[in-house]
C-alpha atoms as a printed R data frame, in Angstrom:
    type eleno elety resid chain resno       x       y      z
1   ATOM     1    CA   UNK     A     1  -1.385  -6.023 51.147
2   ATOM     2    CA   UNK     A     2  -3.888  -7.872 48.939
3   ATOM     3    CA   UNK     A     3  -2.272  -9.853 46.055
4   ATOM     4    CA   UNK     A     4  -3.918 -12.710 43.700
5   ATOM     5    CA   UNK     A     5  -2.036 -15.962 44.238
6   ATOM     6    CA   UNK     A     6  -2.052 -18.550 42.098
7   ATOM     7    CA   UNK     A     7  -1.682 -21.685 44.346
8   ATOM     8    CA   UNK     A     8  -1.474 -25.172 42.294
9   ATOM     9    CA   UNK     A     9  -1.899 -25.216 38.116
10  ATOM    10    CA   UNK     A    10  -4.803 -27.325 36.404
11  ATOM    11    CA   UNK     A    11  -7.138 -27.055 33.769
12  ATOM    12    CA   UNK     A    12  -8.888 -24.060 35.396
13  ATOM    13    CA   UNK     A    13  -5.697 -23.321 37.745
14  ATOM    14    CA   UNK     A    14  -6.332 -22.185 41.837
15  ATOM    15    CA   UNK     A    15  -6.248 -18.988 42.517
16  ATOM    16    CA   UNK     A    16  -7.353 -17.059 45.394
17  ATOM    17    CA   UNK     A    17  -6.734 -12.917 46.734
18  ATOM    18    CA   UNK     A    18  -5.004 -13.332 49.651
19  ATOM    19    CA   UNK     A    19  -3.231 -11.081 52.454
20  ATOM    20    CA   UNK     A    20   0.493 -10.624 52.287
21  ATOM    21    CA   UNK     A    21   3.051  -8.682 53.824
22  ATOM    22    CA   UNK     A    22   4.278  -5.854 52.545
23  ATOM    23    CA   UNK     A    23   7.419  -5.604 49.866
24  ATOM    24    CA   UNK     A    24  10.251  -3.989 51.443
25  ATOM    25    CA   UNK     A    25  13.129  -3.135 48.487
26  ATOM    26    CA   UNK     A    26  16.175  -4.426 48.288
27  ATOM    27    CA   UNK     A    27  18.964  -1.399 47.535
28  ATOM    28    CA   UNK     A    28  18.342  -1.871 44.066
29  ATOM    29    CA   UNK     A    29  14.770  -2.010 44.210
30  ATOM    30    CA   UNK     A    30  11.394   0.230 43.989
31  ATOM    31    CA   UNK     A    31   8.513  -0.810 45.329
32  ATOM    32    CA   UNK     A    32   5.501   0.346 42.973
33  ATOM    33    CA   UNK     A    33   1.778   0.949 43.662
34  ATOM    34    CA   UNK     A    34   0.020  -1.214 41.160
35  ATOM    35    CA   UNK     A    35  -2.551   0.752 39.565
36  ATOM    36    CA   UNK     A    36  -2.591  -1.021 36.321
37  ATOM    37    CA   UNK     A    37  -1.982  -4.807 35.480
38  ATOM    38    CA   UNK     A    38  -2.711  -6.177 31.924
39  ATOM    39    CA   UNK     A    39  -4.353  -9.781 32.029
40  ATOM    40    CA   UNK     A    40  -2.352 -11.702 29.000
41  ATOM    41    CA   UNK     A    41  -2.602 -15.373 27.587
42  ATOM    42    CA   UNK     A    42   0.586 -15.848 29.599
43  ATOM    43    CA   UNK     A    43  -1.323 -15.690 32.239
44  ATOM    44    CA   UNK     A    44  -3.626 -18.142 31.140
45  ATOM    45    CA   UNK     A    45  -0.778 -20.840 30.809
46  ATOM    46    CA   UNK     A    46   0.692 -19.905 34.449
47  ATOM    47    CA   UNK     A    47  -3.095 -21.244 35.528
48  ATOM    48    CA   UNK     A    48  -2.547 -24.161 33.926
49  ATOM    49    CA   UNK     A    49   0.616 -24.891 34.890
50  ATOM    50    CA   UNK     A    50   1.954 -24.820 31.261
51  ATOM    51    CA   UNK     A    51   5.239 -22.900 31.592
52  ATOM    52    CA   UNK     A    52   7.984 -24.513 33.030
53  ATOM    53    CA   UNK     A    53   9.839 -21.737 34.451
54  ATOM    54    CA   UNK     A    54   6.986 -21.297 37.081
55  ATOM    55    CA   UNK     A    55   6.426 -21.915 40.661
56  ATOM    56    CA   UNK     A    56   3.804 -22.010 42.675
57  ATOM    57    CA   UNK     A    57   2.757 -20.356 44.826
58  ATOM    58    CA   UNK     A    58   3.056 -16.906 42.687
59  ATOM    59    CA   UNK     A    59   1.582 -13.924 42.226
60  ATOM    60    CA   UNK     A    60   1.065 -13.377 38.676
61  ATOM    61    CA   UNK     A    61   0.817 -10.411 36.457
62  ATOM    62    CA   UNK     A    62   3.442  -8.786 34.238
63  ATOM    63    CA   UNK     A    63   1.809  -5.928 32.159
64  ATOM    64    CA   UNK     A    64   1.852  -3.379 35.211
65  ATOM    65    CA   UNK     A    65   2.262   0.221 35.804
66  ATOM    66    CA   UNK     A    66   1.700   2.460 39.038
67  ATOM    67    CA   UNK     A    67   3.429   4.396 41.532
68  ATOM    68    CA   UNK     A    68   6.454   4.515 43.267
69  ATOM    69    CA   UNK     A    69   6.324   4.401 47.400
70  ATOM    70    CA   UNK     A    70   9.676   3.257 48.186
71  ATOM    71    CA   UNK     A    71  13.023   3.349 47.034
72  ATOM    72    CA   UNK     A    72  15.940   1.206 47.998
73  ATOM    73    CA   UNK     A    73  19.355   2.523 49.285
74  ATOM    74    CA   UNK     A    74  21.464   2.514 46.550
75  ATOM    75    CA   UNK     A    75  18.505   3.626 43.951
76  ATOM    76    CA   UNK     A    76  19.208   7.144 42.755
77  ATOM    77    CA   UNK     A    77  17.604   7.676 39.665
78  ATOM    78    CA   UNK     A    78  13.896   6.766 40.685
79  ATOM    79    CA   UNK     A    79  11.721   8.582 43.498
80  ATOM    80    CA   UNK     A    80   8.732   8.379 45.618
81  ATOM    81    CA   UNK     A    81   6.338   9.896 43.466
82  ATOM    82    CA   UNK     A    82   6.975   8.590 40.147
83  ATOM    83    CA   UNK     A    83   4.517   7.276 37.834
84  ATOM    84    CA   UNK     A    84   6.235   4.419 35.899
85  ATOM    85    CA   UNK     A    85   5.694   1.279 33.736
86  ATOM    86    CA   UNK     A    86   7.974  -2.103 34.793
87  ATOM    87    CA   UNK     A    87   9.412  -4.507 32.167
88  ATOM    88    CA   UNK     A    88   9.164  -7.643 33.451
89  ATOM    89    CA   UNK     A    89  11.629  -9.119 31.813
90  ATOM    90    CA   UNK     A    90  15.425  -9.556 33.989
91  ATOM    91    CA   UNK     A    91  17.771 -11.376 32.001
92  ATOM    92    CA   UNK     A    92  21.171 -12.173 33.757
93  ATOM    93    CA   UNK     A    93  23.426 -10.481 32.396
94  ATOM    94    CA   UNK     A    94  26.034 -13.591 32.598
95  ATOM    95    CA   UNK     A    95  24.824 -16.324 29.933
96  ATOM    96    CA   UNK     A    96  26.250 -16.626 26.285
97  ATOM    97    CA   UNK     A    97  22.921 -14.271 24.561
98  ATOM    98    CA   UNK     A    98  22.915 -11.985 27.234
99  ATOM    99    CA   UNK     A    99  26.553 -11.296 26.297
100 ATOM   100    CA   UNK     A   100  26.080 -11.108 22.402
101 ATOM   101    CA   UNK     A   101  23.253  -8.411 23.513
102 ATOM   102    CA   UNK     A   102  20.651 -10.431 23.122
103 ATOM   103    CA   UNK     A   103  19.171 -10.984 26.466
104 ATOM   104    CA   UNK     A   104  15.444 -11.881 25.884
105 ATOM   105    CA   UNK     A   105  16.634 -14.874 24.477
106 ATOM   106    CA   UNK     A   106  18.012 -15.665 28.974
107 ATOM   107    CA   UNK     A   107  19.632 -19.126 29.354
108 ATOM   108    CA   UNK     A   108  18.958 -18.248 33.016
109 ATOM   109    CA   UNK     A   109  15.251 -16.308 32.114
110 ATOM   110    CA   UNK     A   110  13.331 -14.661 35.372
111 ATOM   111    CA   UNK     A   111  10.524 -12.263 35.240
112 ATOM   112    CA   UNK     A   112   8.214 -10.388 37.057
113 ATOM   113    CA   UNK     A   113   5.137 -12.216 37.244
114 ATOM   114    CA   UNK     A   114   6.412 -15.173 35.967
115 ATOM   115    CA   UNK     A   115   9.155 -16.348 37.920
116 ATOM   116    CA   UNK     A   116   8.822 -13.878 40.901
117 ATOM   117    CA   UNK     A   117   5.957 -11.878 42.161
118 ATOM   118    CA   UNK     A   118   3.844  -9.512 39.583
119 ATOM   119    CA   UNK     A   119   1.366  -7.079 39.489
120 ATOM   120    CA   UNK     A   120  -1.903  -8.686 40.107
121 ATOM   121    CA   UNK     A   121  -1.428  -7.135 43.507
122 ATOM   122    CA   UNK     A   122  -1.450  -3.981 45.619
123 ATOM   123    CA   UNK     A   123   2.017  -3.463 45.748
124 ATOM   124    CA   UNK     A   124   5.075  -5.132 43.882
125 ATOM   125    CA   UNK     A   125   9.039  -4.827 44.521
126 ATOM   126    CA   UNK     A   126  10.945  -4.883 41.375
127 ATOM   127    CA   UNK     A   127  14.603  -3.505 40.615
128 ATOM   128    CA   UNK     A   128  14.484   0.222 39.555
129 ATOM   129    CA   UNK     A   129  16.082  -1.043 36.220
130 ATOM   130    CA   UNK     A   130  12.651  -1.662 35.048
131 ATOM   131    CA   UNK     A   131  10.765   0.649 35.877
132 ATOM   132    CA   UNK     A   132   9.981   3.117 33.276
133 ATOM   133    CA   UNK     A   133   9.038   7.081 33.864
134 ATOM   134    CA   UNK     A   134   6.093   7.863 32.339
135 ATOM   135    CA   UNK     A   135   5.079  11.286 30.518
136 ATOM   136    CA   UNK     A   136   3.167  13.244 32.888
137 ATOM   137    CA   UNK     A   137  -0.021  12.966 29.923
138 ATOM   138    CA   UNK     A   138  -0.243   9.471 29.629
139 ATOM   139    CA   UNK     A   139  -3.539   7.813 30.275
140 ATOM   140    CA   UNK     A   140  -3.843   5.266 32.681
141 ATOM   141    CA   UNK     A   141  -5.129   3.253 29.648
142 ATOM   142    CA   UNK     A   142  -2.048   4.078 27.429
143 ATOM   143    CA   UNK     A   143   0.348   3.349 30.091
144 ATOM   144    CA   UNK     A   144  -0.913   0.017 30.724
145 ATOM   145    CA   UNK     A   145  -0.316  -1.476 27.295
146 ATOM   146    CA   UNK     A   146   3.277  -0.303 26.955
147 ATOM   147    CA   UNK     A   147   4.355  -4.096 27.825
148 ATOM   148    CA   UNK     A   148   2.609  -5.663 25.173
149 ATOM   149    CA   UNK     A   149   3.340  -2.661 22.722
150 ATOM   150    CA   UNK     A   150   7.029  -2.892 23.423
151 ATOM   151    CA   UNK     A   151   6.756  -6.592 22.615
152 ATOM   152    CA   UNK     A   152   5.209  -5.579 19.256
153 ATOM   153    CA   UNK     A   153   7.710  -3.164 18.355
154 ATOM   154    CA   UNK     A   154  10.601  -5.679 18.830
155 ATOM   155    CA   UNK     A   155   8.025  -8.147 16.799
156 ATOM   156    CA   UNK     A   156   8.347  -5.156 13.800
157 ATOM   157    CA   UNK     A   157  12.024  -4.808 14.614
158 ATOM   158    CA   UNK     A   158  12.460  -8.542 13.599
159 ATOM   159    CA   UNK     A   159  10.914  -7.716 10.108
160 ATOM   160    CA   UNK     A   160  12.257  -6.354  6.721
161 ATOM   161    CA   UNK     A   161   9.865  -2.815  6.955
162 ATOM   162    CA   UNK     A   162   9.949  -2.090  3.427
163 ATOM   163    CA   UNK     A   163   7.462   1.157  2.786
164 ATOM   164    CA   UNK     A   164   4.378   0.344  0.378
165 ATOM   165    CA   UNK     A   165   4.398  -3.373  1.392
166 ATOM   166    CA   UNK     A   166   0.820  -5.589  1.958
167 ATOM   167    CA   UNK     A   167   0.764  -7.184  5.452
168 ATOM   168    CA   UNK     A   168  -1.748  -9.890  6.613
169 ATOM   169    CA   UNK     A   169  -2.217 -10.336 10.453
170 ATOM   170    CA   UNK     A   170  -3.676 -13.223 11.644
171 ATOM   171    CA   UNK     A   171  -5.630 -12.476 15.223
172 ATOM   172    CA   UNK     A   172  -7.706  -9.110 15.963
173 ATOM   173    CA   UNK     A   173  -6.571  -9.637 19.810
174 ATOM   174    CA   UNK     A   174  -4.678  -6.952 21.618
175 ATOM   175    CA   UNK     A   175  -0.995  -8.182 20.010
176 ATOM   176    CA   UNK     A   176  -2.834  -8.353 16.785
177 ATOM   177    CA   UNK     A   177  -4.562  -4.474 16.701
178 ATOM   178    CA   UNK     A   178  -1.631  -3.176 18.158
179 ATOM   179    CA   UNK     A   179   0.895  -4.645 15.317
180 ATOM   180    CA   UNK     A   180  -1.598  -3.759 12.701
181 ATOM   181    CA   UNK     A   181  -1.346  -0.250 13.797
182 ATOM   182    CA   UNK     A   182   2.642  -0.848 14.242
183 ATOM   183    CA   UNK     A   183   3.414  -1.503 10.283
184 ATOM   184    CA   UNK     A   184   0.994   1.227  9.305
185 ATOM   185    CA   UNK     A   185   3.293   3.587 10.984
186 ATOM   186    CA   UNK     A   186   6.313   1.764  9.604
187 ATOM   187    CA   UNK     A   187   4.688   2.201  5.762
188 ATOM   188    CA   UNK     A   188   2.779  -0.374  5.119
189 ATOM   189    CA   UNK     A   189   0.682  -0.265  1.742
190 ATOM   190    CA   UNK     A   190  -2.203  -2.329  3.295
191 ATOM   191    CA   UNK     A   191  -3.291  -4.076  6.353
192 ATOM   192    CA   UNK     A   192  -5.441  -6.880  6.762
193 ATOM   193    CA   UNK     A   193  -6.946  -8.900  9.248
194 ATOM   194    CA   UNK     A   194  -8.103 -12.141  9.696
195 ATOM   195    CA   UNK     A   195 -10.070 -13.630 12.915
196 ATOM   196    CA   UNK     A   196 -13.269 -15.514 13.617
197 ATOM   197    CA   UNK     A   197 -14.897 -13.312 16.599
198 ATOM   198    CA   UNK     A   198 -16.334 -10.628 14.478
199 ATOM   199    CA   UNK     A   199 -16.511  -7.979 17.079
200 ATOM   200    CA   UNK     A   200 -12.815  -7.846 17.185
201 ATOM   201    CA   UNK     A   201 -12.815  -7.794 13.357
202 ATOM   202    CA   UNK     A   202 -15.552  -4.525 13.480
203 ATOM   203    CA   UNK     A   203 -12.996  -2.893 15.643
204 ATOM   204    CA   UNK     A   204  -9.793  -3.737 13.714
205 ATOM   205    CA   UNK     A   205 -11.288  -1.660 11.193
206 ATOM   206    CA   UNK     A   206 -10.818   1.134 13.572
207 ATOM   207    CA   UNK     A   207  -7.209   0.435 14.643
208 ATOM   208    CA   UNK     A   208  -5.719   0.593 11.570
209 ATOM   209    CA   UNK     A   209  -6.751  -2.169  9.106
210 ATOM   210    CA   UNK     A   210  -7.952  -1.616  6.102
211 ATOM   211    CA   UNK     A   211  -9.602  -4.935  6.034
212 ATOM   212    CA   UNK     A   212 -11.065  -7.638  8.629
213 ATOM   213    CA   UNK     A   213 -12.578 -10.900  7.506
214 ATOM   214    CA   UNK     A   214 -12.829 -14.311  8.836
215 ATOM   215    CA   UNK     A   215 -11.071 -15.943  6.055
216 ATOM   216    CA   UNK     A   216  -7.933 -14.651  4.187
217 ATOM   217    CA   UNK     A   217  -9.903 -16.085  0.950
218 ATOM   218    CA   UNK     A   218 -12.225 -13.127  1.343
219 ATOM   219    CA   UNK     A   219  -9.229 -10.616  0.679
220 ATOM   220    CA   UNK     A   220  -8.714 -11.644 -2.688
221 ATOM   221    CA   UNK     A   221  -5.101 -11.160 -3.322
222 ATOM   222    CA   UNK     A   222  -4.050 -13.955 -5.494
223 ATOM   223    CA   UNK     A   223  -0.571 -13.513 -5.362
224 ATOM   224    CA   UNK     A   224  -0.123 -13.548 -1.206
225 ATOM   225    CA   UNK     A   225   1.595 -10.922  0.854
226 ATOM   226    CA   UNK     A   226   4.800  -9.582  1.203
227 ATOM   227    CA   UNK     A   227   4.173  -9.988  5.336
228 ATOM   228    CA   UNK     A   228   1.925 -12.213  6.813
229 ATOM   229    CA   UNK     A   229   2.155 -12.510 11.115
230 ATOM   230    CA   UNK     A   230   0.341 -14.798 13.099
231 ATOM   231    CA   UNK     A   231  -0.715 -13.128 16.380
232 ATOM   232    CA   UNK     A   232  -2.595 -16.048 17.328
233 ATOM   233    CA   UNK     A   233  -0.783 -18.837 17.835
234 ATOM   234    CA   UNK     A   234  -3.042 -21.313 16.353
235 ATOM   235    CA   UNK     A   235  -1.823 -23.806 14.491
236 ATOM   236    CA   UNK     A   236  -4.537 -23.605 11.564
237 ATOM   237    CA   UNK     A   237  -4.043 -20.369 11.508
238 ATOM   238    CA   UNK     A   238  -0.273 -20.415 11.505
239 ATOM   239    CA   UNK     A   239  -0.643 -22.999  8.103
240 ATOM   240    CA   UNK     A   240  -2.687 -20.674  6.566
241 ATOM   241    CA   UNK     A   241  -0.272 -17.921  6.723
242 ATOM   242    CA   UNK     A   242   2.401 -19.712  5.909
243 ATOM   243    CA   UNK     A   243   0.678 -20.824  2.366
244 ATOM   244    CA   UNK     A   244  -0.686 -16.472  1.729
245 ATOM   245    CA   UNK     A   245   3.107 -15.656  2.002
246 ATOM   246    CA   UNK     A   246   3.969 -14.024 -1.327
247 ATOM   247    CA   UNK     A   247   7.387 -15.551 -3.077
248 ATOM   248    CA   UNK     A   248  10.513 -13.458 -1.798
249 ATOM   249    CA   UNK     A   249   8.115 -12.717  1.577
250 ATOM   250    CA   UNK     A   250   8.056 -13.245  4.994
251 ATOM   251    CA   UNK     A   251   6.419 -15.087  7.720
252 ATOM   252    CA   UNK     A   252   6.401 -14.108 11.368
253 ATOM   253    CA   UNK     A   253   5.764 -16.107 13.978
254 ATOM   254    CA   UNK     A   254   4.281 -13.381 16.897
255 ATOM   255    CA   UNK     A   255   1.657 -15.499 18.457
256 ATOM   256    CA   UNK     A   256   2.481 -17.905 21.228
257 ATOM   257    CA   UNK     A   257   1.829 -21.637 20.171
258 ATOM   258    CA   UNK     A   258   1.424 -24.516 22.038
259 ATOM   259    CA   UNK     A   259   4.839 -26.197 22.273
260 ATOM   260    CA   UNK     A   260   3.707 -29.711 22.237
261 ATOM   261    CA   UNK     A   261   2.144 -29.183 18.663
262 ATOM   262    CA   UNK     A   262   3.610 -28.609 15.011
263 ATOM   263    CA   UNK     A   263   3.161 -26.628 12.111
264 ATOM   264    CA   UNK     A   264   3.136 -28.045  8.646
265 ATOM   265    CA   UNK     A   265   4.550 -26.262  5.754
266 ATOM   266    CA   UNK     A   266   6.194 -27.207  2.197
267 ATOM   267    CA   UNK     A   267   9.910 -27.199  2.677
268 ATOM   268    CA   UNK     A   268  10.573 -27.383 -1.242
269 ATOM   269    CA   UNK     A   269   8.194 -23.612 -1.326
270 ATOM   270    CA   UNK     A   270  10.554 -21.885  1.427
271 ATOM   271    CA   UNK     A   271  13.458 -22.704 -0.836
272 ATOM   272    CA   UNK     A   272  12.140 -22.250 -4.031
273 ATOM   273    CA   UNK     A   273  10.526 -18.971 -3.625
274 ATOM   274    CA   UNK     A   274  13.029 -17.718 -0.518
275 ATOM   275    CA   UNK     A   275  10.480 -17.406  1.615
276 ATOM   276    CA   UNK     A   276  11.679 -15.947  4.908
277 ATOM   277    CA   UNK     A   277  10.078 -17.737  8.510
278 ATOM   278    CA   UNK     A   278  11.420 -15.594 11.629
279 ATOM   279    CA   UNK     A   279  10.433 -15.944 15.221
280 ATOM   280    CA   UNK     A   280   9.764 -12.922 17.831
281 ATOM   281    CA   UNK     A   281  10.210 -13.661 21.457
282 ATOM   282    CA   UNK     A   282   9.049 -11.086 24.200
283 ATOM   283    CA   UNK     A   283  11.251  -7.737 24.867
284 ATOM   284    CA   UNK     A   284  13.969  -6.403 23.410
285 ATOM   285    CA   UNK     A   285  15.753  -2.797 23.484
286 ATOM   286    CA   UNK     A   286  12.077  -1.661 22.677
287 ATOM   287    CA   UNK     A   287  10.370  -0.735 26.205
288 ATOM   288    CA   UNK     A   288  11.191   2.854 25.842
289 ATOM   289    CA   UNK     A   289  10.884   3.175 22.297
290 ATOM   290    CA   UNK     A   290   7.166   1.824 23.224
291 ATOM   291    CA   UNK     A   291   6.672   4.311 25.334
292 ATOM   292    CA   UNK     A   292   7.648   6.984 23.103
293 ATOM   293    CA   UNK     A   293   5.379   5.769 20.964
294 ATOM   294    CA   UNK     A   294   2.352   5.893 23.090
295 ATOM   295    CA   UNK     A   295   3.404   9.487 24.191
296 ATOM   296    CA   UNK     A   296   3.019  10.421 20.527
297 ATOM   297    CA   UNK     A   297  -0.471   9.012 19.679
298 ATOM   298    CA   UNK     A   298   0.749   5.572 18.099
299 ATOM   299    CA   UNK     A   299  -0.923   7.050 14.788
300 ATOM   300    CA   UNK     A   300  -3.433   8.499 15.808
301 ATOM   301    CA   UNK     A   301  -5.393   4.879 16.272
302 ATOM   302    CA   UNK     A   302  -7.837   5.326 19.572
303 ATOM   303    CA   UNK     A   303  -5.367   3.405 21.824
304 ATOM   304    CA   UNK     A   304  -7.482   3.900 25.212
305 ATOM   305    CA   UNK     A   305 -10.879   1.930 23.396
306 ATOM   306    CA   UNK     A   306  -8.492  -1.240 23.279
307 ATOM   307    CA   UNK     A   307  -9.144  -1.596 26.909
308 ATOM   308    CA   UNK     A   308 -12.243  -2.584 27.346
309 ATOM   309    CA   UNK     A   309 -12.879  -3.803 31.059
310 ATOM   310    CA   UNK     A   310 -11.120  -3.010 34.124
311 ATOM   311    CA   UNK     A   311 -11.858  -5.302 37.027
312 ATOM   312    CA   UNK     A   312 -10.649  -4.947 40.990
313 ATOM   313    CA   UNK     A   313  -8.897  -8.289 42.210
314 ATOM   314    CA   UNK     A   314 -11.812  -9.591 43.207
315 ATOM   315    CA   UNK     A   315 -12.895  -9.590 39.350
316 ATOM   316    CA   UNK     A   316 -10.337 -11.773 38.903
317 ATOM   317    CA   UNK     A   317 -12.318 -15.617 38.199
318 ATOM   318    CA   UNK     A   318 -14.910 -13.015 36.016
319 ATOM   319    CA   UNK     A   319 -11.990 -11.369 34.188
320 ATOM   320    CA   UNK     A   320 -10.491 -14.924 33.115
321 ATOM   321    CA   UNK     A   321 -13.795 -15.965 32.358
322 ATOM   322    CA   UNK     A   322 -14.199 -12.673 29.705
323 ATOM   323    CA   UNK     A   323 -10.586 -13.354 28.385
324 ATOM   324    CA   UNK     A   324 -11.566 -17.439 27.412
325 ATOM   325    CA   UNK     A   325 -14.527 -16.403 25.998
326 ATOM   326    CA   UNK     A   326 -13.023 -13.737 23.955
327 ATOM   327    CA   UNK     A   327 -15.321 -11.132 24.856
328 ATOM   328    CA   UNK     A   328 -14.540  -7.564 24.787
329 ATOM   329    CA   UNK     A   329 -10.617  -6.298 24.184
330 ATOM   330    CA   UNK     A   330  -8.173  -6.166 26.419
331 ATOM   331    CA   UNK     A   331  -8.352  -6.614 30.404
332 ATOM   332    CA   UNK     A   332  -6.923  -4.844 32.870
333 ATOM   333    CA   UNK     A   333  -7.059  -5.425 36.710
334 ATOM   334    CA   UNK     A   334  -6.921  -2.804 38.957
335 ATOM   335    CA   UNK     A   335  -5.297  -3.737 42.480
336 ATOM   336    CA   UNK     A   336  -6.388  -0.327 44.177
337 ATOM   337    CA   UNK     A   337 -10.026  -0.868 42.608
338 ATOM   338    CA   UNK     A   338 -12.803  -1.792 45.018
């Protein structure tokens, strides 16, 4: 098979398509036919060799969907045949959080495409755990953002959801658009966006927000927000946010921010005004529940126009390229694509 292998980290990381053998599954195992693989900013820091957890060489790639062609022995509730999304994520089962049920917080944290071998690849062996049936309507659009949606709905999960509430998002990127349309679902009174590439912004205003500006001053609400989230990860942005958080409000941390770097806040205005700061990491109990809500038209926001270029293997130095630059939406490669 063809698979994109990431061989040695750096600023621009190596990575080349290469021929590999063919995944056989282990008796707990599928092995899908990737037809979908989102490209994510984790991806960017396996390139540059900013995760810990990783080794090279690996195959990246954890957003995937596609086909089942094999099956392992002891497998019986997955078949040839089936169209399915895979959640990367494969706690252990063993470690103090995975026994209080809360397993995407791993002491012992693998993952597809991040640890072992993902999707950026014709074919993929993960355990049938993971992998997700799809509804037969699905489009192959839809059912390759039900990774990052899931991750949004656990990001939601995390927060108080009280109905007729004002929410400010900070990033019009996919995990942005997609938790703007998230709280408008959950009740949300208003929902505003804030980012500096203003063709993201023009499209925001289709996904569900009422407004999209470059700077939160433009929104004019004087007294802050009951929920502000920062999708981006960006430390000016995350400062911001912290300071538009109405008193009694709440503060999400979504994004993914550099670890070496620090946020500053006013200590004396969290406890004075019981501000609330809470942290959302990756997947949890929400996979299917993000599927569901794909099945049933996530609001009615256009959910196939967030993907926005599709790109073979090959694509893969162009796709990166479009991703850094922050042009167009979100990127999927396409194994099977030419």
């Amino acid at each position: 098979m063809r698979a994109l292998v990431v061989t040695a980290p750096g600023p621009r990381g190596t990575a080349a398509v290469t021929e590999l053998p063919d995944p056989r599954p282990e008796p707990d195992e599928v092995v899908v036919r990737v037809t979908s693989c989102g490209l994510c900013g984790t991806d960017m820091h396996i390139l540059g060799g900013e995760l810990p957890v990783v080794g090279y060489p690996l195959v990246p790639g954890h957003e995937l969907t596609g086909e089942v062609v094999a099956v392992g022995a002891a497998v019986r509730d997955r078949a040839v045949g089936d169209r399915v999304a895979v959640d990367p994520n494969m706690p252990c089962g063993a470690c103090r959080y995975c026994r209080i049920g809360r397993g995407n917080l791993c002491e012992d944290y693998t993952a597809i495409g991040v640890t072992r071998a993902g999707g950026f690849a014709e074919l993929v062996a993960v355990p049938a755990r993971c992998a997700y049936v799809l509804p037969a309507h699905l489009s192959e659009a839809a059912a390759g953002l039900v990774e990052p949606l899931s991750c949004a709905v656990h990001g939601l999960n995390r927060l108080p959801r009280r109905p007729g509430e004002h929410y400010l998002i900070y990033g019009a990127g996919t995990m942005g658009l997609l938790m703007a349309a998230l709280v408008r679902t959950a009740g949300a009174a208003s929902v505003s966006v804030v980012d500096l590439n203003e063709e993201r912004l023009a499209f925001a205003r289709s996904f569900g927000a009422d407004a999209a500006v470059t700077h939160a001053d433009a929104l004019g609400r004087a007294p802050g927000f009951e929920v502000v989230i920062d999708a981006t990860g960006v430390i000016a942005a995350i400062e911001d946010g912290l300071g538009r958080v109405r008193r009694g409000g709440t503060f999400l941390q979504f994004g993914v921010a550099d670890p070496a770097r620090a946020a500053s806040f006013s200590p004396y205005r969290v406890y004075s005004q019981e501000i609330d700061i809470i942290g959302s990491m990756a997947v949890h109990n929400s996979f299917q529940p993000a599927i569901d809500l794909l099945a049933a038209g996530l609001g009615g926001v256009p959910v196939d126009s967030l993907v926005s270029d599709v790109y073979g293997l090959d694509g893969f130095d162009e796709a990166v390229a479009r991703f850094r630059a922050g042009t167009g939406r979100k990127i999927h490669i396409a194994p099977q694509k030419g």
